[in-house]
PDB file of N, CA and C in Angstrom:
ATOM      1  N   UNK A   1       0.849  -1.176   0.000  1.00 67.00           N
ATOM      2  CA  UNK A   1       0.000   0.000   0.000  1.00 67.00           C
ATOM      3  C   UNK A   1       0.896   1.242   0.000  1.00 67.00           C
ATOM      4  N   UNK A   2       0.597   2.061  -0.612  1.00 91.00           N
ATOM      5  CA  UNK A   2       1.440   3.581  -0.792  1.00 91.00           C
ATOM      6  C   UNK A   2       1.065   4.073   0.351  1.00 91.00           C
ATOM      7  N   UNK A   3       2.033   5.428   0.736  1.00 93.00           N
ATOM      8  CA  UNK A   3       1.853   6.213   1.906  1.00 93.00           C
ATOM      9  C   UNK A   3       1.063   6.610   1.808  1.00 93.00           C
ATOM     10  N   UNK A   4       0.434   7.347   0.481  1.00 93.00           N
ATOM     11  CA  UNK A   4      -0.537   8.209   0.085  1.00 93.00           C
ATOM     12  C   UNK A   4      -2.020   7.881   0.477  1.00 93.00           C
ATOM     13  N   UNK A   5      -2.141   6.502  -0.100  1.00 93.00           N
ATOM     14  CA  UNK A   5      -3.670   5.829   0.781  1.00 93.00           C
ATOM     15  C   UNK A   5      -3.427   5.535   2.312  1.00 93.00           C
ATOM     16  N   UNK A   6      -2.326   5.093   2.815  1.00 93.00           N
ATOM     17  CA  UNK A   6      -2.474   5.173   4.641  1.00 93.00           C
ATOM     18  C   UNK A   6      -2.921   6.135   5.030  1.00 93.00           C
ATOM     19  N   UNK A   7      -2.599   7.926   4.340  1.00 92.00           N
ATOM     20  CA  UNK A   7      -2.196   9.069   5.088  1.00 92.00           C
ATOM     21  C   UNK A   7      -4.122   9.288   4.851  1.00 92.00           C
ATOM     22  N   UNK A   8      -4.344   8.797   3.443  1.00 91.00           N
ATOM     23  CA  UNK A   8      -5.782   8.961   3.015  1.00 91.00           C
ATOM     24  C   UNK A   8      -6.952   7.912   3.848  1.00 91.00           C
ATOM     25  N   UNK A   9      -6.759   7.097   4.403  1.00 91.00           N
ATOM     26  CA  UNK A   9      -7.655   5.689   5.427  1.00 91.00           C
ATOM     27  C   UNK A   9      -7.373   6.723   6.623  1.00 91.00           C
ATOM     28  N   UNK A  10      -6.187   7.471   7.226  1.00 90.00           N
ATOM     29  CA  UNK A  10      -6.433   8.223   8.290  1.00 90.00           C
ATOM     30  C   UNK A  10      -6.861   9.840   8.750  1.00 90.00           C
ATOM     31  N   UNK A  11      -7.952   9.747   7.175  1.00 88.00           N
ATOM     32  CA  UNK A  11      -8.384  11.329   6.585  1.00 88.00           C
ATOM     33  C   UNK A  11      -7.662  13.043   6.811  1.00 88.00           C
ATOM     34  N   UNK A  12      -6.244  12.426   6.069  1.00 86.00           N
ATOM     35  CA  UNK A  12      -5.326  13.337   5.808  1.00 86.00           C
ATOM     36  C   UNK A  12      -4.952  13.467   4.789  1.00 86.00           C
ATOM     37  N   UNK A  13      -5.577  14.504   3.487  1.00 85.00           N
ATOM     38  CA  UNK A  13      -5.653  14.850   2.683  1.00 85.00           C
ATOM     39  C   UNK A  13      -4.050  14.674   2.179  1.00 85.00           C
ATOM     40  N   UNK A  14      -3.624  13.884   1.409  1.00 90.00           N
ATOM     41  CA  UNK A  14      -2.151  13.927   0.759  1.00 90.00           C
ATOM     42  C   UNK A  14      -2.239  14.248  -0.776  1.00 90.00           C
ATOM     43  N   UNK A  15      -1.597  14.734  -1.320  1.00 90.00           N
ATOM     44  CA  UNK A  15      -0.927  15.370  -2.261  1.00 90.00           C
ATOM     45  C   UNK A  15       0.845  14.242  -3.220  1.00 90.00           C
ATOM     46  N   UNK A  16       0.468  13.707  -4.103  1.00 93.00           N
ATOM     47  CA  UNK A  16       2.421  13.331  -3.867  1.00 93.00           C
ATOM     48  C   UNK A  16       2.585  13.820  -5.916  1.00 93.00           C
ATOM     49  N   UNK A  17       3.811  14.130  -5.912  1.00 94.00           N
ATOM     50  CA  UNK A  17       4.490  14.607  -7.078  1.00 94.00           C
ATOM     51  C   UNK A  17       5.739  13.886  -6.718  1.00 94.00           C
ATOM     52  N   UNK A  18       6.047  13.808  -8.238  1.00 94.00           N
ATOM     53  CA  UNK A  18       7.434  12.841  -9.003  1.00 94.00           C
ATOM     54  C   UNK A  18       8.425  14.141  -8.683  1.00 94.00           C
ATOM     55  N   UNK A  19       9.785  13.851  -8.015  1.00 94.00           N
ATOM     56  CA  UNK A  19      10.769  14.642  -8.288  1.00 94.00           C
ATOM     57  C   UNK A  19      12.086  14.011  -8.565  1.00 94.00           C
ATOM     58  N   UNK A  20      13.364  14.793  -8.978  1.00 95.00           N
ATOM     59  CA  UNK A  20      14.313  14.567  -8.979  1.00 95.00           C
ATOM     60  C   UNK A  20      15.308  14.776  -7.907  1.00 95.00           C
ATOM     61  N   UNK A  21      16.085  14.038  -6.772  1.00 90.00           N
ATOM     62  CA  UNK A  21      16.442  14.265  -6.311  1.00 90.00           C
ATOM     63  C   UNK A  21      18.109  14.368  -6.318  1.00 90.00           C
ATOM     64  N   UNK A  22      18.597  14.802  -5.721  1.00 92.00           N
ATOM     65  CA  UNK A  22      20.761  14.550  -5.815  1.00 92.00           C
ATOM     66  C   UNK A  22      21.311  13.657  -6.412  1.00 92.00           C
ATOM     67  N   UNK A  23      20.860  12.207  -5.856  1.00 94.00           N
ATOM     68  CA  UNK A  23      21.029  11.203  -6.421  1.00 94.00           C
ATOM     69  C   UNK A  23      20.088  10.150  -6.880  1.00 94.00           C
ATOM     70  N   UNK A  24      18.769  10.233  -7.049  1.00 93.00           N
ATOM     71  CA  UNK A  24      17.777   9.966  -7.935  1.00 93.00           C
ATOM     72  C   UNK A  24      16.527  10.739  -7.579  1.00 93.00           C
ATOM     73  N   UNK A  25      15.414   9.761  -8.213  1.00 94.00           N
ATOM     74  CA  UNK A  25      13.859  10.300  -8.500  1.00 94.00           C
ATOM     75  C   UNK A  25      13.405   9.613  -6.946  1.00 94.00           C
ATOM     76  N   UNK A  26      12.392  10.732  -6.630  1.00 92.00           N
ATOM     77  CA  UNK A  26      11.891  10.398  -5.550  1.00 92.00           C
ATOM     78  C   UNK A  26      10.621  10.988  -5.479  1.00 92.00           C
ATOM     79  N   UNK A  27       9.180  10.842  -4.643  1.00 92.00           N
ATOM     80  CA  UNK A  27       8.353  10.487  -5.042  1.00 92.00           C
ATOM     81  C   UNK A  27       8.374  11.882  -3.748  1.00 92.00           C
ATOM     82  N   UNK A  28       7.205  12.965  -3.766  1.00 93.00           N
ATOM     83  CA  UNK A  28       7.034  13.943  -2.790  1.00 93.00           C
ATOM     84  C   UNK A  28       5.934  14.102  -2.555  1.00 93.00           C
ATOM     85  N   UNK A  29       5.581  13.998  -1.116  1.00 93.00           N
ATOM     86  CA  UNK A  29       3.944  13.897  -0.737  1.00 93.00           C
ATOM     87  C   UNK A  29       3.920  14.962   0.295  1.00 93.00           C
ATOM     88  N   UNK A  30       2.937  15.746  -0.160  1.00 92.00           N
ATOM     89  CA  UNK A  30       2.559  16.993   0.805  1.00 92.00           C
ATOM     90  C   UNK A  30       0.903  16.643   1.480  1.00 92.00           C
ATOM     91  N   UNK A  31       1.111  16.943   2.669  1.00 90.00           N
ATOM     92  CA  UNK A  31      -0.300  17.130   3.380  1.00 90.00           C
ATOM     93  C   UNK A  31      -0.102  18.592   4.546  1.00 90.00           C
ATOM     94  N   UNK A  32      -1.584  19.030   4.808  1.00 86.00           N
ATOM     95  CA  UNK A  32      -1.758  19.707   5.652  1.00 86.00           C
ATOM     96  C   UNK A  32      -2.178  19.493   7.204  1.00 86.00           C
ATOM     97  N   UNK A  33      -1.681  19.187   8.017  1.00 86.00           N
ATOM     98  CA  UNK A  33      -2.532  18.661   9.291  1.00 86.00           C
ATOM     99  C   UNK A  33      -2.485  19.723  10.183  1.00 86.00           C
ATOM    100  N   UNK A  34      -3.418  19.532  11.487  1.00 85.00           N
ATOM    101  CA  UNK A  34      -3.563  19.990  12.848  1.00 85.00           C
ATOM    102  C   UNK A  34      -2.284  19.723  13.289  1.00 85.00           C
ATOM    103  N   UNK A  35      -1.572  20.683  14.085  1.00 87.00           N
ATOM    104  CA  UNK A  35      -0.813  20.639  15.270  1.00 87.00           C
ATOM    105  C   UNK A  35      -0.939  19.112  15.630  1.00 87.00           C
ATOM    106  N   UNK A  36      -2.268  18.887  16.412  1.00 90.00           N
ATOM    107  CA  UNK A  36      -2.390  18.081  17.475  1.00 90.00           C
ATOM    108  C   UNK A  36      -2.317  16.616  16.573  1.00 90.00           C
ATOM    109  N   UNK A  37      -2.817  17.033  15.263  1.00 91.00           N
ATOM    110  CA  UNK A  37      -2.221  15.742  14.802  1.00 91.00           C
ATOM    111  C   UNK A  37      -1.004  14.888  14.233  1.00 91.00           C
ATOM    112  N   UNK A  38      -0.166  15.736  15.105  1.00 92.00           N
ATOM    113  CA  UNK A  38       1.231  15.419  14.610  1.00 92.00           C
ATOM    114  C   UNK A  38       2.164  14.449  15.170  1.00 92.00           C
ATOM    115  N   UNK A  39       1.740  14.254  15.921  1.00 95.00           N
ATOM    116  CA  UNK A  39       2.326  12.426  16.516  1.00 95.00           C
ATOM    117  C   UNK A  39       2.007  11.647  16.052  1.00 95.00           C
ATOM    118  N   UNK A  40       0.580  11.680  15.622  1.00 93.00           N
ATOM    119  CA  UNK A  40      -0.359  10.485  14.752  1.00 93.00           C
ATOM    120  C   UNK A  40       0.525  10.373  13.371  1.00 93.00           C
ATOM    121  N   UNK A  41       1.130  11.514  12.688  1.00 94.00           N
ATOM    122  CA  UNK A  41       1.344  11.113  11.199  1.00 94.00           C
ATOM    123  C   UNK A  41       2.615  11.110  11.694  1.00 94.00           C
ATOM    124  N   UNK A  42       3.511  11.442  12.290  1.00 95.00           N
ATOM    125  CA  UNK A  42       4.907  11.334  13.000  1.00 95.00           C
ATOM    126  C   UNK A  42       4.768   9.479  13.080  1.00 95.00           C
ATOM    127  N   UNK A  43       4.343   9.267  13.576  1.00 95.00           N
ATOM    128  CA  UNK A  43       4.280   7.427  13.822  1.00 95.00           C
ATOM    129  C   UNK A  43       4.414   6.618  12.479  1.00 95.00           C
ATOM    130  N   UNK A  44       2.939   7.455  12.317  1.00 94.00           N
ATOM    131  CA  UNK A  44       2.344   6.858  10.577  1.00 94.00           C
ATOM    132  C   UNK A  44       3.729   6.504   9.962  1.00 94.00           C
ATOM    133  N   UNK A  45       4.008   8.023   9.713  1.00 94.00           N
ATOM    134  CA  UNK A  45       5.599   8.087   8.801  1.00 94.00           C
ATOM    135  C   UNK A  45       6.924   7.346   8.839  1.00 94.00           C
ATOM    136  N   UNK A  46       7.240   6.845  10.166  1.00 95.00           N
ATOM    137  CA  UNK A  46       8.341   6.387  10.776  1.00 95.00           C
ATOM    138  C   UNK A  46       7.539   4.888  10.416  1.00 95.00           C
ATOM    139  N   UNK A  47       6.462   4.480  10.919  1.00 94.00           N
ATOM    140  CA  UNK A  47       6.308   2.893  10.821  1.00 94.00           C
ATOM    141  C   UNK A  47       5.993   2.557   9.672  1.00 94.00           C
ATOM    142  N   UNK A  48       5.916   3.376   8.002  1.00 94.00           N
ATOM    143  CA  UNK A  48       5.736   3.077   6.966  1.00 94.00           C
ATOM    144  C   UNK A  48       7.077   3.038   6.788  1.00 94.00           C
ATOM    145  N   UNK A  49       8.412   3.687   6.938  1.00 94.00           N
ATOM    146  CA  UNK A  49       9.848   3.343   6.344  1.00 94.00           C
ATOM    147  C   UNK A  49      10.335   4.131   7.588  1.00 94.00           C
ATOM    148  N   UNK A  50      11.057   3.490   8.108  1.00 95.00           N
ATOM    149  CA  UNK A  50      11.905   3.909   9.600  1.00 95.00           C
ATOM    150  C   UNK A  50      13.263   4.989   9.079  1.00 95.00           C
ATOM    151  N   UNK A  51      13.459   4.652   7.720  1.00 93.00           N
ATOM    152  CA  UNK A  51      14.083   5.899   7.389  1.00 93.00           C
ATOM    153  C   UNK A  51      14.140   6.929   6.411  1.00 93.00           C
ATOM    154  N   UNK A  52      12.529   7.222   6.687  1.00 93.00           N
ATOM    155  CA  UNK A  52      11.473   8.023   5.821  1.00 93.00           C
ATOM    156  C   UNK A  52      12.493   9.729   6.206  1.00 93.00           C
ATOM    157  N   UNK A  53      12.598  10.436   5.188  1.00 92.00           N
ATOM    158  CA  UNK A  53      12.846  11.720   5.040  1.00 92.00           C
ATOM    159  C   UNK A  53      11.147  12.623   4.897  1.00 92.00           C
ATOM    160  N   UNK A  54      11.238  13.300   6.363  1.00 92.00           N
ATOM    161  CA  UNK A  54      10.051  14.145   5.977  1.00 92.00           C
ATOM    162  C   UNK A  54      10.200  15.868   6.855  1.00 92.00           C
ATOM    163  N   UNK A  55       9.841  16.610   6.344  1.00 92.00           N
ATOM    164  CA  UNK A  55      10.072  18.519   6.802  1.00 92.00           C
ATOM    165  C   UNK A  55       8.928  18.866   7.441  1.00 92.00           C
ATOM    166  N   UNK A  56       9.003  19.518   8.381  1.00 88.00           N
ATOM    167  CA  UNK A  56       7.591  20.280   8.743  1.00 88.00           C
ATOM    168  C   UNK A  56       8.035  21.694   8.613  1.00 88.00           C
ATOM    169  N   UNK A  57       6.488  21.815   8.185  1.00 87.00           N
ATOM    170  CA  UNK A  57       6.370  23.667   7.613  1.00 87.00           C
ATOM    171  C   UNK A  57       5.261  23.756   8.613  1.00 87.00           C
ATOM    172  N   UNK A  58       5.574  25.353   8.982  1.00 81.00           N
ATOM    173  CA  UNK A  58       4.334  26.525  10.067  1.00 81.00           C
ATOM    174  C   UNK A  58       3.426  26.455   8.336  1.00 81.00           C
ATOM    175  N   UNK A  59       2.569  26.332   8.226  1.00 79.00           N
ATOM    176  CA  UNK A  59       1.469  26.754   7.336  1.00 79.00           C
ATOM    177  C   UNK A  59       0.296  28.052   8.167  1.00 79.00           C
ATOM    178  N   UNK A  60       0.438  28.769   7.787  1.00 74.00           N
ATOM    179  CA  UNK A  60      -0.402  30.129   8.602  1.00 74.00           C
ATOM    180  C   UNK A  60      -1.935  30.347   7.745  1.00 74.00           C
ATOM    181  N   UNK A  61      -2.023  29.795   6.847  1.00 70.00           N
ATOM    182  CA  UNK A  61      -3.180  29.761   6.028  1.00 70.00           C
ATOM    183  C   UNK A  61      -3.180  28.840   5.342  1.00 70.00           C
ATOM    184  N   UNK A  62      -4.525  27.814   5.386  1.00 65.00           N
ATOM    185  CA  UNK A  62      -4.820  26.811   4.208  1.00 65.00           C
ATOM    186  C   UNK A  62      -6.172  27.267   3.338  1.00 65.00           C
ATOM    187  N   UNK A  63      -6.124  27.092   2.477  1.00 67.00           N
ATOM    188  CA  UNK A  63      -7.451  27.205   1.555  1.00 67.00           C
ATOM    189  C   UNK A  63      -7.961  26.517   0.482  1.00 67.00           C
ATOM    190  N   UNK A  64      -9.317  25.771   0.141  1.00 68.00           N
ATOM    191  CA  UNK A  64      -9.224  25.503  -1.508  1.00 68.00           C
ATOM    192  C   UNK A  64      -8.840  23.668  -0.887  1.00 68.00           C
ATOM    193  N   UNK A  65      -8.904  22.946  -0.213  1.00 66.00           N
ATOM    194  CA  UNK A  65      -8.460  21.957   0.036  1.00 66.00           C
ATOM    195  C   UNK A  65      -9.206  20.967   0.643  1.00 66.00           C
ATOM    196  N   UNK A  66      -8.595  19.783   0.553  1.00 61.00           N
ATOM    197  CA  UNK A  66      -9.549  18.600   1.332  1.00 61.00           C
ATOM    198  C   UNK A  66      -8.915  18.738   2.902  1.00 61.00           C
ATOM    199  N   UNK A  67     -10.014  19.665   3.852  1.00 60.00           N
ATOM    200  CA  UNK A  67      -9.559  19.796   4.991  1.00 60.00           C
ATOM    201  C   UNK A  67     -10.679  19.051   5.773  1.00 60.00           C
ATOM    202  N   UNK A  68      -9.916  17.704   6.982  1.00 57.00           N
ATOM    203  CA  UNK A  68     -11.118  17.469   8.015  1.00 57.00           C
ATOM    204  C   UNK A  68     -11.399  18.527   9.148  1.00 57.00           C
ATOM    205  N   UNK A  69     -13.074  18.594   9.157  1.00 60.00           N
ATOM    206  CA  UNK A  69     -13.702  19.575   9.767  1.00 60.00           C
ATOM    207  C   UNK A  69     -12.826  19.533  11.644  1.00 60.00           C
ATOM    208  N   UNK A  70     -13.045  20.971  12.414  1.00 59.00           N
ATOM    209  CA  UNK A  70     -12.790  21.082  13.095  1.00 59.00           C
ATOM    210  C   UNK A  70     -13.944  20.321  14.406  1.00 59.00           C
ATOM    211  N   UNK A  71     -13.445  19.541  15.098  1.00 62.00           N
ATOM    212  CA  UNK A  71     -14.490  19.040  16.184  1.00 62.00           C
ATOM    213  C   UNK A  71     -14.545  20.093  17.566  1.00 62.00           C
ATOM    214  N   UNK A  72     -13.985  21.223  17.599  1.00 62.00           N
ATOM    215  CA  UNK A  72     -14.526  22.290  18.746  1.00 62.00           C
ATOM    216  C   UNK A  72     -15.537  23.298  18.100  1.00 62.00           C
ATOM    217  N   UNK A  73     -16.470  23.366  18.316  1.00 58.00           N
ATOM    218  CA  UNK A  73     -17.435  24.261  17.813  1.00 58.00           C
ATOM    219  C   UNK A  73     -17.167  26.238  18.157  1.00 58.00           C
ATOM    220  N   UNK A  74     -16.417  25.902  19.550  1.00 60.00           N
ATOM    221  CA  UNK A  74     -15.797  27.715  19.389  1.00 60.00           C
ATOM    222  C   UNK A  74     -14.451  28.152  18.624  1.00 60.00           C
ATOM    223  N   UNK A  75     -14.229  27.330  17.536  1.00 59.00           N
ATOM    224  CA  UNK A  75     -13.353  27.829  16.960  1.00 59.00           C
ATOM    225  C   UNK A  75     -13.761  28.888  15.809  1.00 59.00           C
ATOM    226  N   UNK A  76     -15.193  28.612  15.555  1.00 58.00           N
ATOM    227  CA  UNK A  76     -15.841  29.589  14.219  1.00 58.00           C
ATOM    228  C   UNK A  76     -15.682  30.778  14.871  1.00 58.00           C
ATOM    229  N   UNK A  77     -15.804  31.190  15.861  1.00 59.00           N
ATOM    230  CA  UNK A  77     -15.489  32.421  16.103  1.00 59.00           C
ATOM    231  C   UNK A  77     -13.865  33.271  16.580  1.00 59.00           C
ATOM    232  N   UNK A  78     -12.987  32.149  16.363  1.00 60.00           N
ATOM    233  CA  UNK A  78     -11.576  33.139  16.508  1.00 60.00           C
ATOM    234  C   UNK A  78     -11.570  33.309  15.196  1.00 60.00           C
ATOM    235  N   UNK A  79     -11.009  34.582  15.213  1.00 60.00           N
ATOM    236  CA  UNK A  79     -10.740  35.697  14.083  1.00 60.00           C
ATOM    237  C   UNK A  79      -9.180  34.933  13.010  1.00 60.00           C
ATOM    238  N   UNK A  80      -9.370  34.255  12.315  1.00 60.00           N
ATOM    239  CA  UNK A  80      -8.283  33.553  11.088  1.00 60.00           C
ATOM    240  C   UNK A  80      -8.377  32.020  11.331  1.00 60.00           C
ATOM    241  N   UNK A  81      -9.574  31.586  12.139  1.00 53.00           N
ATOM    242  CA  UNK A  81      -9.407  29.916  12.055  1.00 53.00           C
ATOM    243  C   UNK A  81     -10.587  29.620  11.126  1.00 53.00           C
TER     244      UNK A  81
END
């Protein structure tokens, strides 16, 4: 099974593009997650290839995307969530 459907069975919208890397082609998968869900795909990642290369980015705005809904209901009212 590809990373891409694990990251997708644990409704985390993934993204992957073909690249070229230093010393070959390598396959690049972008997703957007919660903070809080970052141990969950931290695991994911490590127990799909223990010596998986992966970056985290601050993302300050998402838009236009397959995002799972927020489960606190007072978040509609802070001002940029």
């Amino acid at each position: 099974m590809e990373l891409v459907q694990v990251l997708n069975k644990m409704n985390f919208g993934a993204t992957m593009t073909h690249g070229k890397g230093s010393t070959n082609e390598v396959d690049i998968i972008e997703t957007v997650i919660d903070r809080n869900q970052m141990k969950a795909l931290e695991d994911t990642l490590t127990g799909f290839d223990a010596n998986i290369f992966y970056v985290i980015e601050d993302v300050r705005t998402k838009q236009n995307g397959i995002f799972a809904k927020r489960k606190n209901i007072l978040t509609r009212w802070r001002v940029g969530k």
